[in-house]
Every structure is written in structure tokens, then in C-alpha cells.
mmCIF file of C-alpha atoms in Angstrom:
data_model
loop_
_atom_site.group_PDB
_atom_site.id
_atom_site.type_symbol
_atom_site.label_atom_id
_atom_site.label_comp_id
_atom_site.label_asym_id
_atom_site.label_seq_id
_atom_site.Cartn_x
_atom_site.Cartn_y
_atom_site.Cartn_z
ATOM 1 C CA MET A 1 -69.465 39.893 -27.796
ATOM 2 C CA PRO A 2 -70.608 37.973 -31.130
ATOM 3 C CA ARG A 3 -69.348 35.051 -32.139
ATOM 4 C CA PRO A 4 -66.550 34.551 -35.075
ATOM 5 C CA ARG A 5 -68.206 34.949 -38.716
ATOM 6 C CA ILE A 6 -68.289 31.611 -40.551
ATOM 7 C CA ILE A 7 -68.121 30.244 -43.972
ATOM 8 C CA VAL A 8 -68.628 26.950 -45.489
ATOM 9 C CA SER A 9 -68.787 25.361 -47.984
ATOM 10 C CA GLY A 10 -68.686 22.653 -49.690
ATOM 11 C CA LEU A 11 -70.697 19.842 -52.193
ATOM 12 C CA ILE A 12 -74.678 19.553 -50.751
ATOM 13 C CA ALA A 13 -76.240 20.912 -54.341
ATOM 14 C CA GLN A 14 -73.866 19.761 -56.796
ATOM 15 C CA TYR A 15 -74.267 16.090 -55.617
ATOM 16 C CA PRO A 16 -78.473 16.003 -53.854
ATOM 17 C CA LEU A 17 -77.745 12.726 -52.575
ATOM 18 C CA GLY A 18 -77.939 11.836 -48.192
ATOM 19 C CA GLY A 19 -74.478 11.143 -47.089
ATOM 20 C CA VAL A 20 -73.432 13.724 -49.410
ATOM 21 C CA ALA A 21 -75.875 16.542 -47.524
ATOM 22 C CA TRP A 22 -74.600 14.797 -44.166
ATOM 23 C CA ASP A 23 -70.707 14.871 -44.756
ATOM 24 C CA TYR A 24 -71.161 19.167 -44.952
ATOM 25 C CA VAL A 25 -74.475 19.839 -43.481
ATOM 26 C CA GLN A 26 -72.777 18.597 -40.099
ATOM 27 C CA TYR A 27 -70.705 21.447 -39.711
ATOM 28 C CA VAL A 28 -72.908 24.523 -40.887
ATOM 29 C CA ALA A 29 -75.161 23.365 -38.777
ATOM 30 C CA GLY A 30 -73.188 22.650 -35.989
ATOM 31 C CA LEU A 31 -71.373 25.413 -36.164
ATOM 32 C CA ALA A 32 -75.064 27.615 -36.130
ATOM 33 C CA ARG A 33 -75.848 25.782 -32.983
ATOM 34 C CA LEU A 34 -72.515 27.088 -31.639
ATOM 35 C CA GLY A 35 -73.201 30.369 -31.796
ATOM 36 C CA TYR A 36 -71.271 30.693 -34.204
ATOM 37 C CA ASP A 37 -72.664 33.320 -37.312
ATOM 38 C CA ALA A 38 -72.474 30.402 -39.582
ATOM 39 C CA TYR A 39 -73.084 30.893 -43.874
ATOM 40 C CA TYR A 40 -72.869 28.370 -46.192
ATOM 41 C CA VAL A 41 -71.705 29.078 -49.655
ATOM 42 C CA GLU A 42 -71.516 26.145 -52.505
ATOM 43 C CA ASP A 43 -69.145 27.228 -55.813
ATOM 44 C CA THR A 44 -67.629 25.383 -57.517
ATOM 45 C CA GLY A 45 -67.587 25.897 -60.892
ATOM 46 C CA ILE A 46 -68.602 21.872 -61.935
ATOM 47 C CA TRP A 47 -72.545 21.565 -63.788
ATOM 48 C CA PRO A 48 -74.467 19.317 -61.349
ATOM 49 C CA TYR A 49 -75.456 15.840 -60.871
ATOM 50 C CA ASN A 50 -78.905 16.075 -61.038
ATOM 51 C CA PRO A 51 -80.917 12.086 -60.144
ATOM 52 C CA GLU A 52 -84.286 12.619 -61.506
ATOM 53 C CA GLU A 53 -82.135 12.905 -64.275
ATOM 54 C CA GLY A 54 -79.235 10.329 -63.750
ATOM 55 C CA GLY A 55 -76.732 13.002 -64.717
ATOM 56 C CA ILE A 56 -74.845 15.976 -64.995
ATOM 57 C CA SER A 57 -77.822 18.602 -65.595
ATOM 58 C CA LYS A 58 -77.906 22.051 -67.712
ATOM 59 C CA ILE A 59 -80.193 23.637 -65.029
ATOM 60 C CA CYS A 60 -79.933 23.902 -61.678
ATOM 61 C CA ASP A 61 -84.541 23.659 -60.066
ATOM 62 C CA TYR A 62 -83.652 20.564 -58.854
ATOM 63 C CA ASN A 63 -80.104 20.888 -56.936
ATOM 64 C CA VAL A 64 -81.543 24.641 -55.584
ATOM 65 C CA ARG A 65 -85.135 23.064 -54.223
ATOM 66 C CA TYR A 66 -83.233 20.655 -52.511
ATOM 67 C CA LEU A 67 -80.254 22.769 -50.680
ATOM 68 C CA GLN A 68 -83.065 25.396 -49.845
ATOM 69 C CA GLN A 69 -85.072 22.877 -48.379
ATOM 70 C CA LEU A 70 -82.472 21.581 -46.135
ATOM 71 C CA MET A 71 -81.352 25.136 -45.069
ATOM 72 C CA ASP A 72 -84.830 25.417 -43.925
ATOM 73 C CA ARG A 73 -84.835 22.280 -42.311
ATOM 74 C CA PHE A 74 -81.727 23.783 -40.180
ATOM 75 C CA GLY A 75 -82.525 26.551 -39.282
ATOM 76 C CA LEU A 76 -80.805 28.359 -42.611
ATOM 77 C CA GLY A 77 -83.246 28.964 -44.692
ATOM 78 C CA SER A 78 -82.237 32.639 -44.650
ATOM 79 C CA ARG A 79 -78.035 31.802 -44.717
ATOM 80 C CA TRP A 80 -77.211 29.841 -47.946
ATOM 81 C CA ALA A 81 -75.348 30.952 -51.562
ATOM 82 C CA TYR A 82 -74.961 28.845 -54.216
ATOM 83 C CA CYS A 83 -73.753 29.438 -57.904
ATOM 84 C CA PHE A 84 -75.022 28.056 -61.181
ATOM 85 C CA PRO A 85 -71.799 28.095 -63.535
ATOM 86 C CA HIS A 86 -73.573 28.515 -66.737
ATOM 87 C CA GLY A 87 -73.426 33.298 -66.097
ATOM 88 C CA SER A 88 -72.558 32.715 -63.037
ATOM 89 C CA GLN A 89 -75.944 32.794 -61.532
ATOM 90 C CA TRP A 90 -75.976 33.323 -57.597
ATOM 91 C CA PHE A 91 -79.284 31.573 -55.508
ATOM 92 C CA GLY A 92 -79.880 32.327 -51.890
ATOM 93 C CA LEU A 93 -78.621 35.124 -50.367
ATOM 94 C CA SER A 94 -78.739 38.409 -52.293
ATOM 95 C CA ASP A 95 -75.465 39.782 -54.225
ATOM 96 C CA ALA A 96 -75.120 42.620 -51.375
ATOM 97 C CA SER A 97 -75.717 40.376 -48.874
ATOM 98 C CA ARG A 98 -73.526 37.070 -50.214
ATOM 99 C CA LYS A 99 -70.921 40.266 -50.974
ATOM 100 C CA GLU A 100 -71.118 41.214 -47.185
ATOM 101 C CA VAL A 101 -70.986 38.461 -46.131
ATOM 102 C CA ILE A 102 -67.840 36.716 -47.727
ATOM 103 C CA GLU A 103 -66.271 41.057 -46.659
ATOM 104 C CA THR A 104 -66.514 40.979 -43.412
ATOM 105 C CA ALA A 105 -65.882 36.901 -41.901
ATOM 106 C CA ASP A 106 -63.400 35.372 -40.079
ATOM 107 C CA LEU A 107 -63.270 32.088 -41.781
ATOM 108 C CA LEU A 108 -64.085 30.229 -44.763
ATOM 109 C CA LEU A 109 -63.310 26.265 -44.717
ATOM 110 C CA ASN A 110 -62.346 24.949 -47.484
ATOM 111 C CA ILE A 111 -64.526 21.095 -46.894
ATOM 112 C CA SER A 112 -62.909 19.408 -49.410
ATOM 113 C CA GLY A 113 -61.210 21.928 -51.231
ATOM 114 C CA THR A 114 -64.800 22.357 -52.986
ATOM 115 C CA LEU A 115 -63.999 25.609 -53.620
ATOM 116 C CA ALA A 116 -63.549 26.579 -57.680
ATOM 117 C CA ALA A 117 -61.021 29.490 -57.028
ATOM 118 C CA PRO A 118 -60.385 30.218 -52.813
ATOM 119 C CA ALA A 119 -58.147 33.251 -54.107
ATOM 120 C CA LYS A 120 -61.992 35.407 -55.077
ATOM 121 C CA TYR A 121 -62.336 34.773 -52.064
ATOM 122 C CA ARG A 122 -59.427 36.113 -49.731
ATOM 123 C CA SER A 123 -60.887 39.261 -48.268
ATOM 124 C CA VAL A 124 -62.452 36.291 -45.957
ATOM 125 C CA ARG A 125 -59.564 37.235 -42.918
ATOM 126 C CA ARG A 126 -58.516 32.880 -42.365
ATOM 127 C CA LEU A 127 -59.138 29.470 -45.455
ATOM 128 C CA ALA A 128 -58.576 26.555 -43.558
ATOM 129 C CA TYR A 129 -58.077 23.700 -46.139
ATOM 130 C CA ILE A 130 -60.262 20.333 -45.227
ATOM 131 C CA ASP A 131 -58.853 17.330 -46.396
ATOM 132 C CA SER A 132 -61.013 15.011 -46.498
ATOM 133 C CA ASP A 133 -59.219 12.322 -48.964
ATOM 134 C CA PRO A 134 -55.879 11.770 -46.958
ATOM 135 C CA VAL A 135 -53.515 10.427 -48.624
ATOM 136 C CA PHE A 136 -53.774 11.164 -52.115
ATOM 137 C CA THR A 137 -53.857 14.459 -51.469
ATOM 138 C CA GLN A 138 -50.051 14.404 -49.991
ATOM 139 C CA VAL A 139 -48.769 11.925 -53.007
ATOM 140 C CA LYS A 140 -50.769 14.171 -55.523
ATOM 141 C CA LEU A 141 -48.518 17.466 -53.871
ATOM 142 C CA ALA A 142 -45.338 14.732 -53.776
ATOM 143 C CA ARG A 143 -46.033 14.339 -58.068
ATOM 144 C CA GLY A 144 -45.679 17.713 -58.694
ATOM 145 C CA GLU A 145 -49.739 17.793 -59.285
ATOM 146 C CA THR A 146 -49.802 21.944 -60.314
ATOM 147 C CA SER A 147 -53.640 22.862 -59.258
ATOM 148 C CA LEU A 148 -53.805 21.022 -56.811
ATOM 149 C CA ALA A 149 -50.366 22.566 -55.363
ATOM 150 C CA SER A 150 -52.360 26.185 -56.268
ATOM 151 C CA LEU A 151 -55.115 25.514 -54.203
ATOM 152 C CA MET A 152 -53.022 24.405 -51.429
ATOM 153 C CA VAL A 153 -51.084 27.290 -51.385
ATOM 154 C CA ALA A 154 -54.100 30.067 -51.217
ATOM 155 C CA HIS A 155 -54.666 28.806 -47.499
ATOM 156 C CA ASP A 156 -54.109 30.141 -44.549
ATOM 157 C CA VAL A 157 -53.673 26.347 -42.773
ATOM 158 C CA HIS A 158 -54.132 23.496 -43.373
ATOM 159 C CA PHE A 159 -56.390 20.523 -41.642
ATOM 160 C CA SER A 160 -57.039 16.781 -42.600
ATOM 161 C CA PHE A 161 -58.453 13.718 -41.824
ATOM 162 C CA GLY A 162 -54.960 11.363 -41.572
ATOM 163 C CA GLU A 163 -54.932 12.263 -37.729
ATOM 164 C CA ALA A 164 -51.337 10.141 -38.242
ATOM 165 C CA LEU A 165 -49.821 12.043 -41.263
ATOM 166 C CA PRO A 166 -47.397 11.647 -42.172
ATOM 167 C CA GLY A 167 -47.594 7.888 -41.830
ATOM 168 C CA ASN A 168 -46.056 6.407 -44.686
ATOM 169 C CA THR A 169 -47.662 9.141 -47.349
ATOM 170 C CA PRO A 170 -44.397 11.522 -48.984
ATOM 171 C CA PRO A 171 -43.945 14.653 -47.163
ATOM 172 C CA THR A 172 -45.078 17.338 -48.185
ATOM 173 C CA GLN A 173 -43.966 21.459 -46.798
ATOM 174 C CA TYR A 174 -47.611 22.079 -45.138
ATOM 175 C CA ALA A 175 -48.429 21.381 -41.306
ATOM 176 C CA TRP A 176 -51.010 18.976 -41.846
ATOM 177 C CA ILE A 177 -53.563 19.057 -38.337
ATOM 178 C CA PRO A 178 -55.442 16.443 -37.337
ATOM 179 C CA THR A 179 -59.235 16.329 -37.832
ATOM 180 C CA ARG A 180 -62.858 14.597 -38.151
ATOM 181 C CA GLN A 181 -66.230 14.628 -39.324
ATOM 182 C CA PRO A 182 -67.842 16.622 -36.311
ATOM 183 C CA ILE A 183 -71.888 14.443 -35.908
ATOM 184 C CA LEU A 184 -74.561 15.887 -34.609
ATOM 185 C CA LEU A 185 -75.206 13.243 -32.423
ATOM 186 C CA ASP A 186 -79.277 14.555 -31.610
ATOM 187 C CA GLU A 187 -80.017 13.901 -35.753
ATOM 188 C CA TRP A 188 -78.512 10.180 -35.010
ATOM 189 C CA PRO A 189 -80.850 8.554 -32.242
ATOM 190 C CA ALA A 190 -80.462 4.978 -31.514
ATOM 191 C CA ILE A 191 -83.541 3.516 -33.063
ATOM 192 C CA ASP A 192 -84.942 0.093 -32.403
ATOM 193 C CA GLU A 193 -85.886 -1.164 -35.338
ATOM 194 C CA ARG A 194 -82.456 -3.453 -36.169
ATOM 195 C CA ARG A 195 -81.858 -5.323 -39.257
ATOM 196 C CA GLU A 196 -79.932 -9.062 -38.664
ATOM 197 C CA VAL A 197 -77.732 -7.366 -41.667
ATOM 198 C CA PHE A 198 -74.229 -5.940 -41.142
ATOM 199 C CA THR A 199 -73.904 -3.021 -43.694
ATOM 200 C CA THR A 200 -72.082 -0.215 -46.167
ATOM 201 C CA VAL A 201 -72.161 2.574 -48.389
ATOM 202 C CA MET A 202 -69.928 2.641 -51.586
ATOM 203 C CA ASN A 203 -68.497 3.346 -54.770
ATOM 204 C CA TRP A 204 -66.693 0.222 -55.855
ATOM 205 C CA THR A 205 -64.055 3.175 -57.360
ATOM 206 C CA THR A 206 -64.053 6.752 -58.318
ATOM 207 C CA ALA A 207 -60.054 6.833 -60.530
ATOM 208 C CA ARG A 208 -57.462 4.667 -61.413
ATOM 209 C CA PRO A 209 -54.927 4.179 -58.971
ATOM 210 C CA ILE A 210 -52.310 6.395 -58.266
ATOM 211 C CA VAL A 211 -48.426 5.528 -58.724
ATOM 212 C CA HIS A 212 -45.695 7.693 -56.603
ATOM 213 C CA GLU A 213 -41.970 5.803 -56.496
ATOM 214 C CA GLY A 214 -42.966 2.571 -56.907
ATOM 215 C CA VAL A 215 -46.341 2.148 -55.448
ATOM 216 C CA ARG A 216 -49.921 2.141 -55.926
ATOM 217 C CA TYR A 217 -52.682 3.696 -54.001
ATOM 218 C CA GLY A 218 -55.497 2.470 -55.172
ATOM 219 C CA GLN A 219 -59.988 2.501 -54.588
ATOM 220 C CA LYS A 220 -62.714 0.631 -53.114
ATOM 221 C CA ASP A 221 -61.801 -1.974 -55.577
ATOM 222 C CA ILE A 222 -58.864 -3.602 -54.789
ATOM 223 C CA GLU A 223 -59.228 -4.130 -51.187
ATOM 224 C CA PHE A 224 -62.489 -4.777 -51.393
ATOM 225 C CA GLU A 225 -61.488 -7.995 -53.691
ATOM 226 C CA ARG A 226 -58.809 -9.796 -50.883
ATOM 227 C CA PHE A 227 -62.654 -9.965 -49.136
ATOM 228 C CA ILE A 228 -64.554 -11.231 -51.639
ATOM 229 C CA ASP A 229 -64.970 -14.779 -50.222
ATOM 230 C CA LEU A 230 -66.116 -13.328 -47.103
ATOM 231 C CA PRO A 231 -69.711 -13.720 -46.441
ATOM 232 C CA ALA A 232 -68.926 -18.203 -47.442
ATOM 233 C CA ARG A 233 -66.689 -17.985 -43.988
ATOM 234 C CA VAL A 234 -68.981 -15.933 -41.578
ATOM 235 C CA LYS A 235 -72.399 -17.615 -41.818
ATOM 236 C CA PRO A 236 -75.437 -17.376 -41.062
ATOM 237 C CA THR A 237 -74.222 -13.226 -40.087
ATOM 238 C CA GLU A 238 -75.527 -11.641 -43.927
ATOM 239 C CA LEU A 239 -73.222 -8.678 -45.608
ATOM 240 C CA GLU A 240 -74.958 -6.042 -48.012
ATOM 241 C CA ILE A 241 -73.362 -3.923 -50.087
ATOM 242 C CA ALA A 242 -75.240 -0.791 -51.236
ATOM 243 C CA VAL A 243 -73.180 0.425 -54.508
ATOM 244 C CA ASN A 244 -74.707 1.843 -57.370
ATOM 245 C CA LEU A 245 -76.396 -0.788 -59.053
ATOM 246 C CA GLY A 246 -76.200 -0.389 -62.701
ATOM 247 C CA LYS A 247 -74.356 2.255 -62.435
ATOM 248 C CA THR A 248 -71.243 1.133 -63.413
ATOM 249 C CA ARG A 249 -69.930 -2.040 -65.564
ATOM 250 C CA LYS A 250 -66.993 -2.056 -63.032
ATOM 251 C CA THR A 251 -68.376 -3.035 -60.724
ATOM 252 C CA PRO A 252 -68.600 -7.760 -61.066
ATOM 253 C CA TYR A 253 -72.269 -7.473 -59.759
ATOM 254 C CA ASP A 254 -72.839 -10.944 -60.695
ATOM 255 C CA LEU A 255 -69.100 -12.067 -58.781
ATOM 256 C CA LEU A 256 -70.608 -10.283 -56.189
ATOM 257 C CA ARG A 257 -73.759 -12.235 -56.145
ATOM 258 C CA HIS A 258 -72.356 -15.187 -56.006
ATOM 259 C CA LYS A 259 -70.183 -14.943 -53.560
ATOM 260 C CA GLY A 260 -72.650 -14.510 -51.120
ATOM 261 C CA TRP A 261 -73.367 -10.954 -51.172
ATOM 262 C CA ARG A 262 -76.953 -9.009 -50.231
ATOM 263 C CA LEU A 263 -76.999 -5.526 -52.939
ATOM 264 C CA ALA A 264 -78.042 -2.684 -51.998
ATOM 265 C CA ASP A 265 -79.680 0.492 -54.399
ATOM 266 C CA PRO A 266 -78.507 3.740 -52.905
ATOM 267 C CA ASP A 267 -80.678 5.372 -55.693
ATOM 268 C CA THR A 268 -83.362 3.294 -53.344
ATOM 269 C CA VAL A 269 -82.735 2.391 -50.002
ATOM 270 C CA CYS A 270 -80.879 5.789 -49.231
ATOM 271 C CA PRO A 271 -80.948 8.569 -51.539
ATOM 272 C CA ASP A 272 -82.014 11.424 -49.207
ATOM 273 C CA LEU A 273 -80.787 12.639 -45.662
ATOM 274 C CA ASP A 274 -83.720 10.586 -43.808
ATOM 275 C CA SER A 275 -83.889 7.120 -45.773
ATOM 276 C CA TYR A 276 -79.627 7.633 -45.538
ATOM 277 C CA ARG A 277 -79.625 8.424 -41.745
ATOM 278 C CA HIS A 278 -82.537 5.336 -41.781
ATOM 279 C CA TYR A 279 -80.221 2.757 -44.057
ATOM 280 C CA LEU A 280 -77.788 2.877 -41.724
ATOM 281 C CA SER A 281 -79.083 3.094 -38.102
ATOM 282 C CA ALA A 282 -81.288 0.155 -38.616
ATOM 283 C CA SER A 283 -78.456 -2.061 -39.906
ATOM 284 C CA LYS A 284 -77.432 -4.518 -36.928
ATOM 285 C CA ALA A 285 -73.389 -3.042 -37.504
ATOM 286 C CA GLU A 286 -70.979 -1.777 -40.306
ATOM 287 C CA TRP A 287 -68.657 -4.155 -42.361
ATOM 288 C CA SER A 288 -66.112 -1.801 -45.004
ATOM 289 C CA VAL A 289 -63.200 -1.907 -46.817
ATOM 290 C CA ALA A 290 -61.215 1.413 -47.508
ATOM 291 C CA LYS A 291 -59.530 3.337 -50.314
ATOM 292 C CA ASN A 292 -55.972 0.707 -51.288
ATOM 293 C CA GLY A 293 -54.688 4.168 -51.117
ATOM 294 C CA TYR A 294 -55.715 4.428 -47.315
ATOM 295 C CA VAL A 295 -54.991 0.996 -45.904
ATOM 296 C CA VAL A 296 -50.777 1.831 -48.146
ATOM 297 C CA GLY A 297 -51.100 5.420 -46.476
ATOM 298 C CA LYS A 298 -51.686 4.471 -42.879
ATOM 299 C CA SER A 299 -52.636 7.810 -42.116
ATOM 300 C CA GLY A 300 -55.395 7.861 -39.649
ATOM 301 C CA TRP A 301 -58.130 8.443 -41.983
ATOM 302 C CA PHE A 302 -61.831 7.536 -40.856
ATOM 303 C CA SER A 303 -64.914 6.932 -42.824
ATOM 304 C CA CYS A 304 -67.267 10.227 -42.298
ATOM 305 C CA ARG A 305 -70.047 7.366 -42.838
ATOM 306 C CA SER A 306 -68.801 5.226 -39.811
ATOM 307 C CA ALA A 307 -69.032 8.235 -37.726
ATOM 308 C CA CYS A 308 -72.641 8.125 -38.504
ATOM 309 C CA TYR A 309 -72.930 4.809 -37.836
ATOM 310 C CA LEU A 310 -71.481 5.160 -34.210
ATOM 311 C CA ALA A 311 -73.821 7.385 -33.379
ATOM 312 C CA ALA A 312 -76.470 5.701 -34.097
ATOM 313 C CA GLY A 313 -74.312 2.712 -31.799
ATOM 314 C CA ARG A 314 -74.113 0.317 -34.689
ATOM 315 C CA PRO A 315 -70.648 -0.742 -33.832
ATOM 316 C CA VAL A 316 -68.424 -0.467 -36.962
ATOM 317 C CA VAL A 317 -65.935 -2.955 -38.426
ATOM 318 C CA VAL A 318 -64.009 -1.207 -40.588
ATOM 319 C CA GLU A 319 -60.827 -1.875 -42.350
ATOM 320 C CA ASP A 320 -56.856 -0.550 -40.914
ATOM 321 C CA THR A 321 -55.964 2.867 -41.643
ATOM 322 C CA GLY A 322 -54.085 3.325 -38.767
ATOM 323 C CA PHE A 323 -56.665 4.760 -37.077
ATOM 324 C CA ASP A 324 -56.223 3.618 -33.769
ATOM 325 C CA ALA A 325 -53.657 5.619 -33.735
ATOM 326 C CA VAL A 326 -56.549 8.362 -32.487
ATOM 327 C CA ILE A 327 -59.264 6.198 -32.241
ATOM 328 C CA PRO A 328 -59.990 2.983 -29.070
ATOM 329 C CA THR A 329 -60.867 -0.456 -30.709
ATOM 330 C CA GLY A 330 -61.999 -3.818 -30.239
ATOM 331 C CA ARG A 331 -65.309 -1.871 -28.704
ATOM 332 C CA GLY A 332 -67.187 -0.454 -31.149
ATOM 333 C CA VAL A 333 -65.322 -0.284 -33.492
ATOM 334 C CA LEU A 334 -63.080 -2.874 -34.891
ATOM 335 C CA SER A 335 -60.556 -3.379 -37.187
ATOM 336 C CA PHE A 336 -59.057 -5.970 -39.295
ATOM 337 C CA SER A 337 -56.361 -6.017 -41.743
ATOM 338 C CA ASN A 338 -56.892 -9.017 -43.453
ATOM 339 C CA PRO A 339 -59.492 -11.741 -43.974
ATOM 340 C CA ASP A 340 -59.113 -14.078 -40.865
ATOM 341 C CA GLU A 341 -59.536 -10.612 -38.817
ATOM 342 C CA ALA A 342 -62.470 -9.827 -40.288
ATOM 343 C CA VAL A 343 -63.879 -12.830 -39.529
ATOM 344 C CA ALA A 344 -63.843 -13.386 -35.944
ATOM 345 C CA ASP A 345 -63.523 -9.398 -35.863
ATOM 346 C CA ILE A 346 -67.818 -9.670 -37.014
ATOM 347 C CA ARG A 347 -67.630 -13.159 -34.468
ATOM 348 C CA GLU A 348 -66.957 -10.361 -31.943
ATOM 349 C CA VAL A 349 -70.406 -8.448 -32.087
ATOM 350 C CA GLU A 350 -72.249 -11.188 -32.628
ATOM 351 C CA ALA A 351 -70.728 -12.547 -29.504
ATOM 352 C CA ASN A 352 -71.813 -9.348 -27.571
ATOM 353 C CA TYR A 353 -73.557 -7.480 -29.114
ATOM 354 C CA ASP A 354 -74.634 -5.186 -26.573
ATOM 355 C CA ALA A 355 -71.596 -4.244 -25.126
ATOM 356 C CA HIS A 356 -70.604 -3.207 -28.784
ATOM 357 C CA ALA A 357 -73.476 -1.198 -29.920
ATOM 358 C CA ARG A 358 -72.868 0.722 -26.566
ATOM 359 C CA ALA A 359 -69.782 1.143 -27.022
ATOM 360 C CA ALA A 360 -70.496 2.711 -30.200
ATOM 361 C CA ARG A 361 -71.804 5.627 -29.022
ATOM 362 C CA GLU A 362 -70.179 6.394 -26.565
ATOM 363 C CA ILE A 363 -67.450 6.964 -28.997
ATOM 364 C CA ALA A 364 -69.126 8.877 -31.176
ATOM 365 C CA HIS A 365 -70.281 10.996 -27.781
ATOM 366 C CA GLN A 366 -66.204 10.933 -27.311
ATOM 367 C CA TYR A 367 -64.578 11.673 -30.235
ATOM 368 C CA PHE A 368 -67.002 13.194 -33.244
ATOM 369 C CA ASP A 369 -68.984 15.242 -31.263
ATOM 370 C CA ALA A 370 -69.566 18.426 -33.581
ATOM 371 C CA ARG A 371 -69.513 21.029 -30.083
ATOM 372 C CA LYS A 372 -65.467 18.782 -29.606
ATOM 373 C CA VAL A 373 -65.023 18.614 -32.810
ATOM 374 C CA LEU A 374 -66.308 21.924 -34.521
ATOM 375 C CA GLU A 375 -64.377 24.092 -31.184
ATOM 376 C CA ARG A 376 -60.850 22.512 -32.103
ATOM 377 C CA LEU A 377 -61.267 22.875 -35.365
ATOM 378 C CA VAL A 378 -61.885 26.852 -35.356
ATOM 379 C CA GLU A 379 -59.591 27.851 -32.107
ATOM 380 C CA ALA A 380 -56.554 25.809 -34.422
ATOM 381 C CA ALA A 381 -58.039 28.513 -38.489
ATOM 382 C CA LEU A 382 -57.979 31.490 -36.284
ATOM 383 C CA ALA A 383 -54.439 30.869 -34.100
ATOM 384 C CA GLY A 384 -51.768 33.101 -36.114
#
């Protein structure tokens, strides 16, 4: 008996960047490897970003070519469709094939709520919303944001990377089923090459803080400011952040350099699938803060990027969001809540590196293996 037909939505063509591609392709490729009849459909209603143009493009040639090459690489060359919003132009699957896939699908995974109009896909037996931005999602619903509320009610089942919800977040009407990023472990082999530097890839800020009932839920900039003096405290350990150099005036580049942070341009060091993987894999470990909203909300969110570091056998030293309720910490994954704890964690990794590197890979196998994560996800999504 054939396994269910599953559609995955995402932002691979919309934002043709290394980290974004890994976030979504590990779903559809992972499902295909498990024997599911998997397809990728991207229908965001948003004009695409073109890195060669340095901004939003009025055409989609680059984005379609990028998506085609990526799907070919993972053996999915005839299993994708992309809608360019100008005139609703479709690429990939023929109109007849796309219609047949949608009308006969058992499940659609709307990851990060990327579908512009989920109601158009109501012929699919089950629609599942994958909340990759917990706390902010729940706060917006509690604030009564009608567009998000309309999006949610179009789905049959709701999952969240906030595995410890509700945490400190306001209640909603939805029963959030815990899930996490699936990782294709064989795509993240441990490599011998290693730079003696702790790294991360990040945006300084992407939106203004949200305030609800007197509580502010902000972005990474708010948390990073608490750790601005960290490089001086952990010398000779080097800390590097790949942050959008020159792309926004909000990032305090001069101050960061003055405080001893090494800065890298993600457009140079990790623009595509392979360079992103190499940047993470060739790092000694990750050090990173989380969005302020994640820290305040204590939802148990854990970064997709950090999961990739773990899979590559690189320890992660990351800010506490309540994930210790679902993922073991102390070896491989070290959490901190203040600068003193961050210093201690970095020193611990330096002193016992091999043990932490082994533990990182073990945690990836036990907690993020795409085979385990996706089987649980599909089973829960199709139940009921």
C-alpha cells in the first residue's frame, strides 16, 4: 500500500539563501526518503528576493533556476511547483499535474505559515500549520490580529517549535503539538577541518518589539546588548557572528568591532547550501543569543541552525528559552541566561571539547533525526 501523499510549503525560491534552503528542503527530502509521496509547493504571494540584484526582483528567473537545481540535487526534480505572483505564473509541475497532486494529497505541511491562501488548498485531506516562530505567534493571536487568526482557522492541526508551550506565553484556543526541525543527518557529516572560533549566523533585528499586557517581546538585538562585552571576557577564545554587513543601519558594526566581535558577511561566507553547511561544520562551536521574545516566553524553542551545528558534531552554547525541558543540556548543548553563565559555558567547551563534540552528534541523532521527527509529525497530523 502506498504511503500518504504529502505537500510541503516553504520559502526556498522566495529567499534563495543557504540557511533558508536547509530549513525547508530537509522536510520534503526527508519525507521522500521515508517513502512518502512528497512534493514541494511554494505559493507565498510575495515577490522574490534576488541576491544578485540585492533586493526584491520583478522577475523570477534566478529563483526558479535556484529551486530547480536544489530539487534536482535531492532527487525531487519533477516534484515541485512555484507560483510567481505577477499574473499567478506557475513553474515546475504542469497545471494538470499540480492540480492532481493538490486534489489527491493526504496532508499539507504549511511550514512557517508560508502559503498566501491556505483555503485554496482545502481539497487536501489535512492541513497542518507548523509554527516556527513561537511566542510571537501566540502573542499576536492573543492581541487579536485578524489576519493571523484567519490563517490559523484554515488548518486542521497546529504544531509548534515551542515545545514547552504555553511557557510564559498568553493562552490561545489551539492545542499546540510539539515538533522540531528535522535534520538529514547524512547531509551533515563531521569534518576534520576546524577553525578555532565560535560562530553563528544571525539577523540583528527583523521587526519592532511587540507589547502585550505590559510585556515586551523583542528581537535578538535586545538580548545581544546584554552580552556585548563577552569577547573580552573569554579571551583567547574568538567569537564571530555572520550578520548582514552593510545591509542595515540598525546593526552597530563599529561598536561590535570595538568590543572584539569578529564580523563576517553571510553573503560571502554562507550564501548557498554548501557554503552554509561548511561555515557551520568548520566552526569550533556555536555561540548565540535568542530573540528576546523567545527568552521572555520560555516556550522551549530551539534553533534550526543550532540543530545543524549539532548534526555536524559541533557543540552549541545558546541562550536559554526553556528548551532544557525537552532537550538534554550540559553536554553538547549548553544553555546560559546571563553573561557569567555564557563565560562559564564557553570555558567548559574549551576545556572538554572532544566530549562535548561527541555529545552534540549524539543529541542530533536522538532528537533531530529527520526520520524520527517526520514520522512523529505525520502520524500526529493525520490523526483524527
